[in-house]
């Protein structure tokens, strides 16, 4: 068994938290067991924060203890999350109530990414070896799902997914025969096909992607990007032709068997953010963030979060990054980061002046910009 497969199994085990029985989605009644604080306030505490200008995550009650690494906000009111034990939730009232809408045949699987177009249409990815890597699509708000892809190649392992527009989407697998594999759709996720690897640079020894927050593969302005670790260097791949060919650049974020880039975000083709570290050492990542200001070369953040971070997102010209030990804010394009929360999250995404975050123990929160 390869290091990648061993690591993936460990990550799967850490993320496998069964949803609670008696799921409720009609009215919030407090936080899931094991969490502290009021459901409308910051979890993890705000001690040591600088004051009234800091953003505040406001937690809602999802009624489950699933771990949500997949997050897809559509607006300030509509969002989807996907996670462990085949759990998919949807809200249309800014997180005050959530509906359980996951596929019936995915209860034993682990969702790690979800992409949503509106309140009715979403595409979700499960991870795992062989046939556990699947893609599901819904066009009726999750009442019914169609399994639109199921991996049949034992050497493939799909990590994350992105849509460049409503029709064109890509999914990323760890290397097969020495190269990362790209799965593509041209019809909004209804059908998928493996792209030829002739335009894909060779993977480094031990290199792979991390299925931690749905942002190891992302897109912006018609371009696609994916991030790696695991090998001798953490790298960012980019494509401007719908995934047919890729250019790759090394970054200063340290890489190793469980270290590298876990989250990637681009504001436009020139401005990008990369965050990561080593998930086995969550409280220490002294070089765990990097930036690009030309879309080609990467430099280390001068003041990184200093701890492992798995998700990152732009909100206008500001940016937020999250991880199991807290959330950080940057107002200078990722050069310097400042902690504003100590609660645990895995994923973050921003849309319509609202940022959403999700993570362990059913945690989903939102905050309103500007900040």
Coordinates of C-alpha atoms in Angstrom, one line a residue:
X1 CA 0.0 0.0 0.0
X2 CA 1.4 3.4 -1.0
X3 CA 2.0 6.3 1.4
X4 CA -0.8 8.1 -0.4
X5 CA -3.3 5.3 0.1
X6 CA -2.3 5.0 3.8
X7 CA -2.7 8.7 4.3
X8 CA -6.0 8.8 2.5
X9 CA -7.3 6.0 4.7
X10 CA -6.2 7.9 7.8
X11 CA -7.9 11.1 6.5
X12 CA -11.0 9.0 5.8
X13 CA -11.0 7.6 9.3
X14 CA -10.6 11.0 10.8
X15 CA -13.5 12.3 8.7
X16 CA -15.8 9.4 9.3
X17 CA -18.2 10.7 11.9
X18 CA -21.7 9.1 11.6
X19 CA -24.6 11.5 11.4
X20 CA -26.8 11.4 14.5
X21 CA -30.0 9.5 14.4
X22 CA -33.3 11.5 14.6
X23 CA -31.9 14.2 12.2
X24 CA -33.8 17.5 12.5
X25 CA -34.0 20.2 9.9
X26 CA -36.9 22.3 10.8
X27 CA -35.9 24.5 13.7
X28 CA -32.5 25.0 15.4
X29 CA -32.4 23.8 19.0
X30 CA -28.7 24.4 19.9
X31 CA -25.3 23.1 19.0
X32 CA -24.5 19.4 18.4
X33 CA -23.1 17.6 21.4
X34 CA -19.5 18.3 22.2
X35 CA -19.5 21.9 21.1
X36 CA -19.6 24.9 23.4
X37 CA -21.0 28.4 23.1
X38 CA -24.2 29.8 21.8
X39 CA -25.4 28.7 18.3
X40 CA -25.4 32.4 17.2
X41 CA -21.9 33.2 18.5
X42 CA -18.3 32.5 17.9
X43 CA -17.3 28.9 18.7
X44 CA -13.9 28.4 20.2
X45 CA -13.8 31.8 21.9
X46 CA -12.5 35.1 20.8
X47 CA -10.0 35.7 23.6
X48 CA -7.0 37.8 22.5
X49 CA -8.8 39.3 19.5
X50 CA -8.3 42.9 18.7
X51 CA -11.8 44.2 19.0
X52 CA -14.9 45.4 17.2
X53 CA -13.6 45.2 13.7
X54 CA -13.0 41.5 13.6
X55 CA -15.4 39.3 11.7
X56 CA -17.4 36.9 13.8
X57 CA -18.4 33.4 12.7
X58 CA -22.1 32.8 13.6
X59 CA -22.8 29.1 14.0
X60 CA -26.1 27.5 13.2
X61 CA -27.5 24.1 14.2
X62 CA -27.2 21.5 11.4
X63 CA -28.6 18.7 13.6
X64 CA -25.8 16.3 12.8
X65 CA -22.3 15.5 13.8
X66 CA -21.0 14.7 10.3
X67 CA -17.8 16.4 9.2
X68 CA -18.3 18.7 6.3
X69 CA -15.3 19.2 4.0
X70 CA -17.4 20.0 1.0
X71 CA -19.0 23.5 1.0
X72 CA -20.9 25.3 -1.8
X73 CA -22.6 28.6 -1.0
X74 CA -24.7 30.0 -3.7
X75 CA -25.8 33.3 -2.1
X76 CA -26.2 34.9 1.3
X77 CA -29.2 32.6 1.9
X78 CA -28.5 29.4 -0.1
X79 CA -25.7 26.9 0.7
X80 CA -24.9 23.2 0.4
X81 CA -22.5 21.2 2.5
X82 CA -21.4 17.6 2.0
X83 CA -19.4 15.3 4.3
X84 CA -19.0 12.1 6.1
X85 CA -21.5 9.2 6.2
X86 CA -22.9 10.3 2.9
X87 CA -24.4 13.5 4.4
X88 CA -25.5 16.3 2.2
X89 CA -27.4 19.3 3.7
X90 CA -29.0 22.3 2.1
X91 CA -30.2 25.6 3.5
X92 CA -32.3 28.3 1.8
X93 CA -32.7 30.6 4.9
X94 CA -29.1 31.6 5.6
X95 CA -28.4 28.5 7.8
X96 CA -31.3 28.9 10.2
X97 CA -32.6 25.5 9.1
X98 CA -31.0 22.7 7.1
X99 CA -32.5 19.8 5.1
X100 CA -30.9 16.4 4.7
X101 CA -30.8 15.7 1.0
X102 CA -28.0 13.2 0.4
X103 CA -28.2 10.3 -2.1
X104 CA -29.7 7.2 -0.6
X105 CA -27.0 4.9 -1.9
X106 CA -24.1 7.0 -0.5
X107 CA -24.5 6.4 3.2
X108 CA -21.3 4.5 3.5
X109 CA -19.3 7.0 1.5
X110 CA -17.4 10.2 2.3
X111 CA -18.2 13.4 0.4
X112 CA -15.3 15.7 0.1
X113 CA -16.5 18.3 -2.5
X114 CA -19.7 19.8 -3.7
X115 CA -20.3 22.4 -6.4
X116 CA -23.7 24.1 -6.6
X117 CA -25.2 26.4 -9.3
X118 CA -28.4 27.4 -7.4
X119 CA -30.9 26.1 -4.9
X120 CA -31.8 23.2 -7.1
X121 CA -28.7 22.1 -9.0
X122 CA -25.6 20.6 -7.4
X123 CA -22.8 18.1 -8.1
X124 CA -21.1 16.2 -5.3
X125 CA -17.9 14.1 -5.2
X126 CA -17.2 11.1 -2.9
X127 CA -13.6 9.9 -2.4
X128 CA -12.0 6.5 -1.9
X129 CA -10.2 3.7 -3.7
X130 CA -11.8 2.2 -6.8
X131 CA -15.6 2.5 -7.0
X132 CA -15.8 4.6 -3.9
X133 CA -14.8 7.6 -6.0
X134 CA -18.1 8.8 -7.5
X135 CA -19.9 11.9 -8.7
X136 CA -23.6 12.5 -8.1
X137 CA -25.8 15.3 -9.6
X138 CA -29.2 16.7 -8.6
X139 CA -31.5 19.0 -10.5
X140 CA -34.4 19.0 -7.9
X141 CA -32.8 20.3 -4.7
X142 CA -31.6 16.9 -3.7
X143 CA -34.9 15.0 -3.8
X144 CA -33.3 12.7 -6.4
X145 CA -29.7 12.2 -7.4
X146 CA -28.1 10.6 -10.4
X147 CA -24.8 8.8 -10.2
X148 CA -23.1 10.4 -13.2
X149 CA -19.6 8.9 -12.7
X150 CA -18.1 5.9 -10.8
X151 CA -14.4 5.2 -10.9
X152 CA -13.5 1.7 -12.2
X153 CA -9.8 2.1 -12.2
X154 CA -8.2 0.7 -9.0
X155 CA -5.2 3.0 -9.4
X156 CA -7.3 6.2 -9.5
X157 CA -8.3 8.2 -6.4
X158 CA -10.3 11.4 -7.0
X159 CA -9.8 14.3 -4.6
X160 CA -11.7 17.4 -5.6
X161 CA -13.7 19.1 -8.3
X162 CA -14.4 22.5 -9.8
X163 CA -16.7 24.1 -12.4
X164 CA -15.3 26.8 -14.7
X165 CA -18.8 27.8 -15.7
X166 CA -22.2 26.1 -15.5
X167 CA -21.4 23.5 -18.2
X168 CA -17.6 22.9 -17.9
X169 CA -16.3 21.1 -14.9
X170 CA -13.2 19.1 -13.9
X171 CA -12.3 16.5 -11.3
X172 CA -8.8 15.6 -10.1
X173 CA -7.4 12.2 -9.4
X174 CA -4.0 11.4 -7.9
X175 CA -1.4 10.2 -10.4
X176 CA -2.1 7.2 -12.6
X177 CA 0.9 5.9 -14.5
X178 CA 3.0 8.8 -13.3
X179 CA 0.6 11.7 -14.2
X180 CA -2.3 13.4 -12.5
X181 CA -5.6 12.4 -14.1
X182 CA -8.3 14.9 -15.1
X183 CA -12.0 14.0 -15.5
X184 CA -14.1 16.5 -17.5
X185 CA -17.7 17.3 -18.1
X186 CA -19.2 19.6 -20.8
X187 CA -22.8 19.3 -19.7
X188 CA -23.0 20.5 -16.1
X189 CA -22.0 17.2 -14.6
X190 CA -24.4 14.9 -16.3
X191 CA -21.7 13.0 -18.1
X192 CA -17.9 12.8 -17.6
X193 CA -14.8 11.5 -19.5
X194 CA -11.2 11.1 -18.7
X195 CA -9.0 13.6 -20.6
X196 CA -5.8 12.5 -22.4
X197 CA -2.7 13.0 -20.3
X198 CA -0.5 14.2 -23.1
X199 CA -0.6 17.8 -21.8
X200 CA 0.0 16.9 -18.2
X201 CA 3.5 17.3 -16.7
X202 CA 4.9 14.2 -14.9
X203 CA 4.2 13.9 -11.2
X204 CA 7.1 13.9 -8.8
X205 CA 7.9 10.8 -6.8
X206 CA 5.3 10.6 -4.0
X207 CA 3.3 13.6 -5.2
X208 CA -0.5 13.7 -4.7
X209 CA -3.4 16.1 -3.8
X210 CA -5.1 16.5 -0.5
X211 CA -8.9 15.8 -0.3
X212 CA -9.3 18.1 2.7
X213 CA -11.6 21.0 1.8
X214 CA -12.7 20.7 -1.8
X215 CA -10.1 23.3 -2.8
X216 CA -7.1 21.3 -4.0
X217 CA -8.7 22.0 -7.5
X218 CA -10.2 25.4 -8.1
X219 CA -11.0 27.8 -11.0
X220 CA -11.2 31.5 -11.7
X221 CA -11.7 33.6 -14.9
X222 CA -11.9 30.5 -17.1
X223 CA -8.7 29.0 -15.8
X224 CA -8.3 25.9 -13.6
X225 CA -5.7 25.3 -10.9
X226 CA -4.7 22.4 -8.7
X227 CA -2.3 22.1 -5.8
X228 CA -0.1 19.2 -4.5
X229 CA 2.1 17.9 -1.8
X230 CA 3.4 14.6 -0.6
X231 CA 6.6 14.7 -2.7
X232 CA 9.8 16.7 -2.6
X233 CA 8.0 20.0 -3.5
X234 CA 4.5 21.4 -3.3
X235 CA 3.4 22.6 -6.7
X236 CA 0.6 24.5 -8.4
X237 CA -0.7 23.3 -11.8
X238 CA -2.7 25.7 -14.1
X239 CA -4.7 25.3 -17.3
X240 CA -6.3 27.8 -19.6
X241 CA -7.8 25.3 -22.1
X242 CA -10.4 23.4 -20.0
X243 CA -7.9 21.0 -18.6
X244 CA -6.3 19.7 -21.8
X245 CA -2.8 21.0 -21.0
X246 CA -1.2 22.2 -17.8
X247 CA 1.8 24.3 -16.7
X248 CA 3.4 23.6 -13.2
X249 CA 5.2 25.9 -10.8
X250 CA 6.9 25.0 -7.5
X251 CA 5.9 26.9 -4.3
X252 CA 7.8 27.6 -1.0
X253 CA 5.3 25.7 1.1
X254 CA 7.1 22.7 2.6
X255 CA 6.1 19.3 1.2
X256 CA 6.3 15.8 2.7
X257 CA 4.4 12.5 3.2
X258 CA 1.5 14.4 4.9
X259 CA 2.5 18.0 4.1
X260 CA 2.0 20.4 1.2
X261 CA -0.8 22.7 -0.1
X262 CA -4.2 21.8 1.1
X263 CA -6.2 24.8 -0.1
X264 CA -5.9 27.0 -3.2
X265 CA -7.8 30.2 -4.2
X266 CA -7.5 32.6 -7.1
X267 CA -9.2 36.1 -7.3
X268 CA -8.1 36.5 -10.9
X269 CA -5.4 35.0 -13.2
X270 CA -2.7 37.1 -11.4
X271 CA -3.6 36.9 -7.7
X272 CA -3.6 33.5 -6.0
X273 CA -3.4 32.1 -2.4
X274 CA -2.0 28.8 -1.3
X275 CA -2.3 27.4 2.3
X276 CA -1.4 24.1 3.9
X277 CA 1.1 22.6 6.3
X278 CA 1.1 19.1 7.8
X279 CA -2.2 17.9 9.1
X280 CA -0.4 15.6 11.6
X281 CA 1.1 18.7 13.2
X282 CA -1.8 21.2 13.1
X283 CA -0.4 23.7 15.5
X284 CA 2.9 24.3 13.6
X285 CA 3.2 25.5 10.0
X286 CA 5.8 28.3 10.0
X287 CA 5.9 28.4 6.2
X288 CA 2.3 27.2 5.5
X289 CA 1.1 30.0 3.2
X290 CA 2.2 31.5 -0.1
X291 CA 1.0 34.1 -2.7
X292 CA 1.3 34.8 -6.3
X293 CA 0.8 38.3 -7.9
X294 CA 1.5 37.3 -11.5
X295 CA -0.1 33.9 -11.7
X296 CA 3.3 32.3 -12.5
X297 CA 5.7 32.5 -9.5
X298 CA 5.0 32.0 -5.8
X299 CA 6.5 33.6 -2.7
X300 CA 6.1 32.8 1.0
X301 CA 3.7 34.9 3.1
X302 CA 5.7 37.2 5.3
X303 CA 3.4 36.6 8.3
X304 CA 1.6 33.2 7.7
X305 CA -1.0 31.8 10.0
X306 CA 1.7 29.7 11.6
X307 CA -0.5 26.7 11.8
X308 CA -2.0 24.1 9.4
X309 CA -4.7 25.5 7.3
X310 CA -6.9 23.5 4.9
X311 CA -9.2 26.0 3.2
X312 CA -8.8 29.5 1.8
X313 CA -11.1 32.0 0.0
X314 CA -11.2 35.5 -1.4
X315 CA -13.9 38.0 -0.4
X316 CA -13.2 41.0 -2.6
X317 CA -9.7 42.0 -1.9
X318 CA -9.7 40.4 1.6
X319 CA -9.1 36.7 2.2
X320 CA -9.9 34.2 4.9
X321 CA -8.2 30.9 5.7
X322 CA -9.4 28.2 8.1
X323 CA -8.2 25.0 9.8
X324 CA -8.7 22.9 12.9
X325 CA -7.0 25.4 15.2
X326 CA -8.6 28.7 13.9
X327 CA -9.4 31.2 11.2
X328 CA -7.2 34.0 9.9
X329 CA -7.8 37.2 7.9
X330 CA -5.6 39.0 5.3
X331 CA -6.1 42.5 3.9
X332 CA -3.0 42.5 1.7
X333 CA -3.4 39.6 -0.7
X334 CA -2.2 36.9 1.7
X335 CA 1.2 38.5 2.6
X336 CA 0.2 38.8 6.2
X337 CA -2.5 37.0 8.2
X338 CA -4.1 37.7 11.5
X339 CA -6.0 35.3 13.7
X340 CA -9.6 36.2 14.5
X341 CA -11.1 32.9 15.7
X342 CA -9.9 29.7 17.4
X343 CA -12.7 27.4 16.4
X344 CA -12.3 24.4 14.1
X345 CA -13.2 24.5 10.4
X346 CA -12.1 22.6 7.3
X347 CA -13.5 24.6 4.4
X348 CA -14.4 28.2 3.6
X349 CA -16.1 29.9 0.7
X350 CA -17.4 33.4 0.1
X351 CA -20.1 34.7 -2.2
X352 CA -22.4 37.8 -2.3
X353 CA -20.6 39.6 0.6
X354 CA -21.1 36.5 2.8
X355 CA -18.5 33.9 3.8
X356 CA -19.4 30.4 4.9
X357 CA -17.3 27.8 6.8
X358 CA -17.8 24.2 7.6
X359 CA -16.0 21.4 9.4
X360 CA -16.2 18.7 12.1
X361 CA -19.1 17.9 14.4
X362 CA -21.6 19.4 12.0
X363 CA -20.1 22.9 12.3
X364 CA -21.4 25.3 9.7
X365 CA -21.1 29.1 10.2
X366 CA -21.4 32.3 8.2
X367 CA -20.2 35.9 8.5
X368 CA -21.1 39.0 6.5
X369 CA -18.5 41.2 4.8
X370 CA -17.0 43.8 4.6
X371 CA -14.5 43.3 7.4

